[in-house]
Short mmCIF file of C-alpha atoms in Angstrom, two decimals:
data_model
loop_
_atom_site.label_atom_id
_atom_site.label_comp_id
_atom_site.label_asym_id
_atom_site.label_seq_id
_atom_site.Cartn_x
_atom_site.Cartn_y
_atom_site.Cartn_z
CA MET A 109 133.85 70.61 116.70
CA LEU A 110 137.52 70.00 117.04
CA ASP A 111 138.41 71.77 113.76
CA ALA A 112 137.31 74.85 111.90
CA VAL A 113 138.17 76.39 108.62
CA CYS A 114 139.44 80.01 108.64
CA ARG A 115 138.97 82.03 105.52
CA LEU A 116 140.40 85.54 105.38
CA GLU A 117 139.84 87.70 102.29
CA GLY A 118 142.85 87.48 99.99
CA GLU A 119 144.44 84.58 101.82
CA GLU A 120 144.29 80.73 101.38
CA ALA A 121 141.88 78.93 103.65
CA VAL A 122 143.44 77.32 106.68
CA THR A 123 142.01 74.49 108.86
CA TYR A 124 142.83 74.93 112.56
CA SER A 125 142.33 72.42 115.28
CA VAL A 126 140.86 73.82 118.46
CA PHE A 127 144.08 73.00 120.30
CA LYS A 128 146.17 75.12 117.99
CA PHE A 129 143.64 77.92 117.80
CA GLN A 130 143.37 78.32 121.58
CA ALA A 131 147.12 78.65 121.90
CA PHE A 132 147.18 81.91 119.77
CA ASP A 133 147.49 85.07 121.67
CA GLU A 134 144.45 87.27 122.32
CA ALA A 135 145.01 89.57 119.42
CA GLU A 136 145.25 86.76 116.83
CA ILE A 137 142.16 85.04 118.17
CA GLU A 138 140.18 88.30 117.76
CA ARG A 139 141.64 88.79 114.24
CA LEU A 140 140.50 85.28 113.11
CA ARG A 141 137.33 84.42 115.04
CA GLN A 142 134.97 86.23 112.67
CA HIS A 143 136.12 84.13 109.79
CA LEU A 144 135.53 80.53 110.99
CA PHE A 145 133.40 77.92 109.22
CA CYS A 146 132.41 74.35 109.70
CA PRO A 147 134.81 71.99 107.78
CA ALA A 148 131.95 69.64 106.78
CA CYS A 149 129.03 71.97 105.72
CA ASP A 150 130.63 75.47 105.67
CA GLY A 151 128.14 76.80 108.12
CA LYS A 152 129.36 79.95 110.01
CA ALA A 153 131.29 78.85 113.12
CA TYR A 154 132.36 80.38 116.53
CA PHE A 155 135.06 79.76 118.98
CA ARG A 156 134.58 79.40 122.66
CA LYS A 157 137.46 79.54 125.11
CA ALA A 158 138.04 77.17 127.92
CA SER A 159 136.09 78.01 131.02
CA ARG A 160 137.19 78.37 134.60
CA ASP A 161 134.90 75.49 135.61
CA GLY A 162 136.75 73.00 133.47
CA LYS A 163 134.91 73.22 130.15
CA ALA A 164 137.33 72.71 127.18
CA ALA A 165 137.77 75.23 124.39
CA CYS A 166 135.69 74.26 121.40
CA PHE A 167 134.45 75.36 117.90
CA GLY A 168 130.74 75.32 117.26
CA SER A 169 128.10 76.40 114.80
CA ARG A 170 124.42 77.35 114.90
CA TYR A 171 124.18 77.08 111.11
CA HIS A 172 125.09 73.33 110.45
CA GLN A 173 123.27 71.71 107.64
CA LEU A 174 120.95 68.95 108.86
CA ASP A 175 123.06 66.29 107.10
CA CYS A 176 126.40 67.65 108.40
CA GLY A 177 128.58 65.07 109.96
CA GLU A 178 129.64 67.58 112.59
CA PHE A 179 125.97 68.31 113.61
CA LYS A 180 124.90 66.91 116.90
CA PRO A 181 121.47 68.20 117.66
CA SER A 182 121.01 69.35 121.21
CA LEU A 183 117.74 69.67 123.08
CA SER A 184 117.83 73.44 122.62
CA ARG A 185 118.47 72.92 118.88
CA GLN A 186 115.38 70.69 118.61
CA GLN A 187 113.38 73.34 120.42
CA GLU A 188 114.58 76.07 118.06
CA GLU A 189 113.51 73.92 115.04
CA GLN A 190 110.09 73.44 116.63
CA ASP A 191 109.79 77.22 117.23
CA ALA A 192 110.54 77.86 113.59
CA VAL A 193 107.75 75.57 112.56
CA GLU A 194 105.28 77.23 114.94
CA VAL A 195 106.16 80.70 113.90
CA ASN A 196 105.79 79.77 110.20
CA GLN A 197 102.31 78.45 111.05
CA LEU A 198 101.49 81.59 112.95
CA LEU A 199 102.34 83.69 109.79
CA LEU A 200 99.81 81.65 107.94
CA ASP A 201 97.08 81.72 110.55
CA SER A 202 97.33 85.30 111.88
CA GLU A 203 96.21 88.69 110.57
CA ALA A 204 98.74 90.40 112.96
CA LEU A 205 101.36 89.70 115.64
CA VAL A 206 101.84 91.33 118.97
CA ILE A 207 105.28 90.98 120.53
CA ASP A 208 105.04 89.91 124.09
CA PHE A 209 108.02 91.60 125.75
CA ALA A 210 106.86 90.55 129.20
CA ARG A 211 107.26 86.79 128.42
CA ARG A 212 110.15 85.41 130.43
CA PRO A 213 112.89 83.19 128.87
CA ARG A 214 111.98 79.45 129.00
CA ASN A 215 115.54 78.09 129.54
CA ARG A 216 117.56 79.83 132.09
CA LYS A 217 120.29 78.80 134.48
CA ASN A 218 119.52 78.95 138.23
CA HIS A 219 119.85 82.71 138.37
CA GLN A 220 116.29 83.25 139.63
CA VAL A 221 115.74 85.99 142.03
CA ASN A 222 114.68 84.64 145.49
CA THR A 223 112.20 86.84 147.19
CA LYS A 224 108.58 87.54 146.06
CA GLU A 225 109.42 91.26 146.18
CA GLN A 226 112.44 90.82 143.85
CA GLN A 227 110.42 88.69 141.55
CA ALA A 228 107.77 91.37 141.27
CA LYS A 229 110.35 93.94 140.29
CA VAL A 230 111.96 91.72 137.68
CA GLN A 231 108.59 90.65 136.15
CA GLN A 232 107.23 94.26 136.05
CA VAL A 233 107.68 95.48 132.47
CA GLU A 234 107.88 99.13 132.00
CA THR A 235 106.50 100.21 128.72
CA PRO A 236 108.08 103.53 127.99
CA LYS A 237 106.30 106.24 126.12
CA ALA A 238 106.98 105.97 122.42
CA VAL A 239 109.12 108.82 121.11
CA TYR A 240 109.93 107.33 117.76
CA GLN A 241 107.95 107.50 114.47
CA ALA A 242 107.18 104.14 112.94
CA GLU A 243 106.41 103.78 109.25
CA PRO A 244 103.33 105.73 108.08
CA GLN A 245 100.10 104.15 109.26
CA THR A 246 97.79 103.23 106.48
CA ASP A 247 94.61 101.12 106.02
CA ILE A 248 93.56 99.68 109.39
CA GLN A 249 95.46 102.22 111.51
CA ALA A 250 95.12 105.44 109.66
CA ASP A 251 93.70 106.88 112.96
CA THR A 252 96.69 105.82 115.00
CA GLN A 253 97.28 109.37 116.33
CA ALA A 254 93.88 109.09 118.08
CA TYR A 255 95.21 106.36 120.43
CA THR A 256 95.53 107.85 123.86
CA GLN A 257 95.23 105.00 126.32
CA LEU A 258 97.90 104.11 128.81
CA PRO A 259 100.38 101.29 128.20
CA MET A 260 98.70 97.89 128.27
CA GLN A 261 99.64 94.35 129.16
CA THR A 262 100.29 92.18 126.04
CA THR A 263 96.99 90.38 126.46
CA ASP A 264 95.06 93.54 126.53
CA THR A 265 97.10 94.88 123.61
CA ALA A 266 96.38 91.78 121.51
CA LYS A 267 92.64 92.10 122.31
CA PHE A 268 92.73 95.86 121.37
CA VAL A 269 94.46 95.14 118.00
CA SER A 270 92.06 92.33 117.28
CA ASP A 271 89.07 94.59 118.03
CA LYS A 272 90.51 97.24 115.73
CA LEU A 273 90.99 94.80 112.96
CA ALA A 274 87.42 93.47 113.33
CA ASP A 275 86.08 97.08 113.14
CA LYS A 276 87.89 97.66 109.99
CA THR A 277 86.89 94.46 108.29
CA SER A 278 83.31 94.16 109.53
CA ASP A 279 81.98 93.73 105.95
CA LYS A 280 83.75 90.39 105.67
CA PRO A 281 84.84 88.77 109.00
CA SER A 282 88.23 87.10 108.93
CA ASP A 283 88.91 83.57 110.32
CA LYS A 284 92.50 84.76 111.19
CA ARG A 285 93.48 85.80 114.63
CA VAL A 286 95.98 88.15 116.36
CA GLY A 287 98.91 86.13 117.44
CA SER A 288 101.29 86.90 120.38
CA GLU A 289 104.78 85.64 120.86
CA GLY A 290 107.81 86.38 123.08
CA LEU A 291 111.25 87.36 121.82
CA GLU A 292 112.70 83.88 122.62
CA LYS A 293 110.55 82.00 120.07
CA LEU A 294 110.87 84.82 117.51
CA LEU A 295 114.72 84.68 117.73
CA ASN A 296 114.74 80.89 117.56
CA SER A 297 112.61 80.91 114.48
CA LEU A 298 114.80 83.55 112.82
CA LEU A 299 118.02 81.57 113.54
CA ARG A 300 116.43 78.43 112.16
CA GLY A 301 115.19 79.99 108.86
CA SER A 302 111.56 80.86 109.40
CA ASP A 303 109.82 83.31 106.98
CA LEU A 304 109.38 85.96 109.66
CA ALA A 305 111.93 88.28 108.36
CA SER A 306 110.49 88.43 104.90
CA SER A 307 106.78 88.36 105.81
CA ASP A 308 104.36 91.11 105.16
CA LEU A 309 102.50 90.39 108.36
CA TRP A 310 101.76 93.42 110.62
CA VAL A 311 103.83 93.25 113.79
CA TYR A 312 102.85 95.45 116.77
CA THR A 313 105.43 96.46 119.42
CA ASP A 314 102.56 97.98 121.47
CA ALA A 315 98.99 99.07 120.70
CA LYS A 316 100.11 102.08 118.79
CA TYR A 317 103.08 101.13 116.67
CA ARG A 318 103.36 98.52 113.93
CA TRP A 319 105.59 97.54 111.13
CA ARG A 320 105.57 94.92 108.36
CA ALA A 321 107.62 92.09 109.66
CA LYS A 322 110.09 92.40 106.71
CA ASN A 323 110.84 95.99 107.70
CA LEU A 324 111.14 95.38 111.49
CA PHE A 325 113.33 92.33 111.65
CA VAL A 326 116.84 93.20 110.51
CA ASN A 327 119.94 90.93 110.61
CA PHE A 328 122.99 92.64 112.09
CA LYS A 329 124.92 92.37 108.80
CA ASP A 330 122.12 94.38 107.16
CA ALA A 331 121.88 97.04 109.90
CA GLN A 332 121.93 100.73 108.85
CA PRO A 333 121.28 103.88 110.75
CA THR A 334 117.62 104.76 110.48
CA GLU A 335 115.93 108.17 109.94
CA ASN A 336 115.24 110.00 113.09
CA GLY A 337 116.60 107.05 115.09
CA ALA A 338 113.62 104.85 114.47
CA PRO A 339 114.05 101.42 116.20
CA ARG A 340 114.17 98.03 114.53
CA MET A 341 114.33 94.47 115.87
CA TYR A 342 117.95 93.51 115.18
CA TRP A 343 118.90 89.82 115.38
CA GLY A 344 121.80 87.36 114.68
CA THR A 345 124.54 85.75 116.68
CA ILE A 346 127.35 87.10 118.89
CA SER A 347 130.96 86.47 117.93
CA HIS A 348 132.43 87.71 121.20
CA CYS A 349 132.48 90.56 123.71
CA ASP A 350 135.17 92.67 125.18
CA LYS A 351 137.10 91.75 128.30
CA SER A 352 134.94 93.89 130.62
CA MET A 353 131.67 92.63 128.97
CA GLN A 354 130.56 96.18 128.02
CA TRP A 355 130.28 95.55 124.31
CA LEU A 356 128.93 92.76 122.24
CA ASN A 357 130.26 92.12 118.72
CA PRO A 358 127.78 90.44 116.33
CA ALA A 359 129.05 87.69 113.96
CA ASP A 360 129.26 88.40 110.16
CA CYS A 361 130.02 92.12 110.57
CA LYS A 362 133.06 94.01 111.86
CA ASP A 363 131.47 97.48 111.98
CA VAL A 364 128.63 96.89 114.39
CA GLY A 365 128.71 97.05 118.20
CA ILE A 366 126.11 96.66 120.98
CA PRO A 367 126.92 98.47 124.21
CA ILE A 368 125.62 96.66 127.34
CA ASP A 369 127.52 98.47 130.12
CA ALA A 370 124.28 100.13 131.37
CA VAL A 371 122.40 96.80 131.67
CA GLN A 372 125.19 94.36 132.31
CA ALA A 373 124.16 93.20 135.66
CA LYS A 374 120.43 92.71 134.61
CA LEU A 375 121.55 90.93 131.42
CA GLN A 376 123.76 88.46 133.36
CA GLN A 377 121.00 87.73 135.85
CA ARG A 378 118.14 87.42 133.26
CA PHE A 379 119.99 85.20 130.91
CA GLY A 380 122.29 83.26 133.21
CA ILE A 381 125.51 84.67 131.84
CA ASP A 382 128.49 83.86 134.11
CA SER A 383 131.38 84.82 131.82
CA ARG A 384 132.36 86.07 128.42
CA ARG A 385 132.50 82.51 127.19
CA ASP A 386 128.71 82.19 127.59
CA LEU A 387 128.19 85.01 125.08
CA GLU A 388 130.44 83.49 122.32
CA GLY A 389 128.22 81.96 119.64
CA ALA A 390 124.94 83.04 121.48
CA GLY A 391 121.83 84.10 119.58
CA ILE A 392 120.48 87.53 120.26
CA ILE A 393 117.56 89.79 119.36
CA ILE A 394 117.36 93.35 120.43
CA PHE A 395 114.81 96.14 119.95
CA GLY A 396 116.92 99.25 119.54
CA LYS A 397 118.15 102.06 117.43
CA CYS A 398 121.09 102.08 115.08
CA PHE A 399 123.38 105.13 114.66
CA TRP A 400 126.93 105.94 113.65
CA ASN A 401 129.63 106.54 116.19
CA LYS A 402 131.25 110.07 116.16
CA ASP A 403 133.81 109.13 113.48
CA LYS A 404 131.26 107.24 111.40
CA THR A 405 133.52 104.15 111.53
CA ARG A 406 131.21 101.94 113.59
CA LYS A 407 127.42 101.39 113.73
CA ILE A 408 126.06 101.25 117.29
CA ILE A 409 122.89 99.45 118.13
CA GLN A 410 121.54 100.63 121.37
CA LEU A 411 118.86 98.92 123.50
CA TRP A 412 115.69 100.96 123.48
CA ASN A 413 115.31 102.86 126.70
CA ARG A 414 117.71 100.40 128.44
CA ASP A 415 114.76 98.17 128.91
CA ILE A 416 116.22 94.66 129.34
CA SER A 417 112.80 93.00 128.43
CA ARG A 418 113.40 94.36 124.88
CA MET A 419 116.13 91.90 124.19
CA HIS A 420 116.80 88.09 124.38
CA ILE A 421 119.93 86.11 124.43
CA SER A 422 120.09 82.38 123.71
CA VAL A 423 123.28 80.79 124.95
CA ALA A 424 124.76 78.20 122.64
CA GLU A 425 124.84 74.57 123.73
CA GLU A 426 128.26 72.84 123.96
CA ASP A 427 127.20 70.15 121.44
CA GLU A 428 125.88 72.58 118.67
#
């Protein structure tokens, strides 16, 4: 997009061209960029600066209406729409969902590691011991505390969950299955309006802990510190990050920050992030805990155990 509407509370809306907007100083851009909207359909918009490799500054939106004149569907957008359809079908067909944290991103830049030894290290998923308390276990998993087995691969976890469901429903076998999906497809579906965030489906983060989907998936604007630091699956889009790429700032909220300094190098390699610009307007989902900073002026969402497999970032296409 070449234009975007800026609406600040208490001020008259102003339409900026990308040429005028990029000429503002850094402080003014930071002040305005969380308040941008598509001039045609009013979808939440973002600003991406010009890149060192010659890409021009632009406005974009991941929230265009389908009939919006500014909407130019990219291949990634079409994939996201398809993912939303498939996840909605999964909600209908499945009795439970296991999140496959080991599944690698589908669309990445050429940032693959080269040696077999490095690949083995990157693909090895460390499943840390759970030290949080999920919501009370009822019905099927009233005996959760009895689970003592070691961390499993996702396929084993799905089979384990399926067997437990079958044991508890043996009087009337169900024709539904236990589904398994990676973070990429789940994020895409959330961004494109699937019913996942409002579903009553049981979602397992491992063989032991489960939540109702509606209690697990939380948009950044609705994030609140949880009791005892219990984790949630936070999702939404990124407005921008700081100059040193140590903090991510979600869109639609000014009081939430995501520290990435401890995993910055791994994050850049895994998701093909070359610069701050790649993060502007990107979709993100992160399994982490939310808590207040010392002064209780900002909510921090911290990646669980600094495990990079517990998050996914979807870089926005130029034509979205």
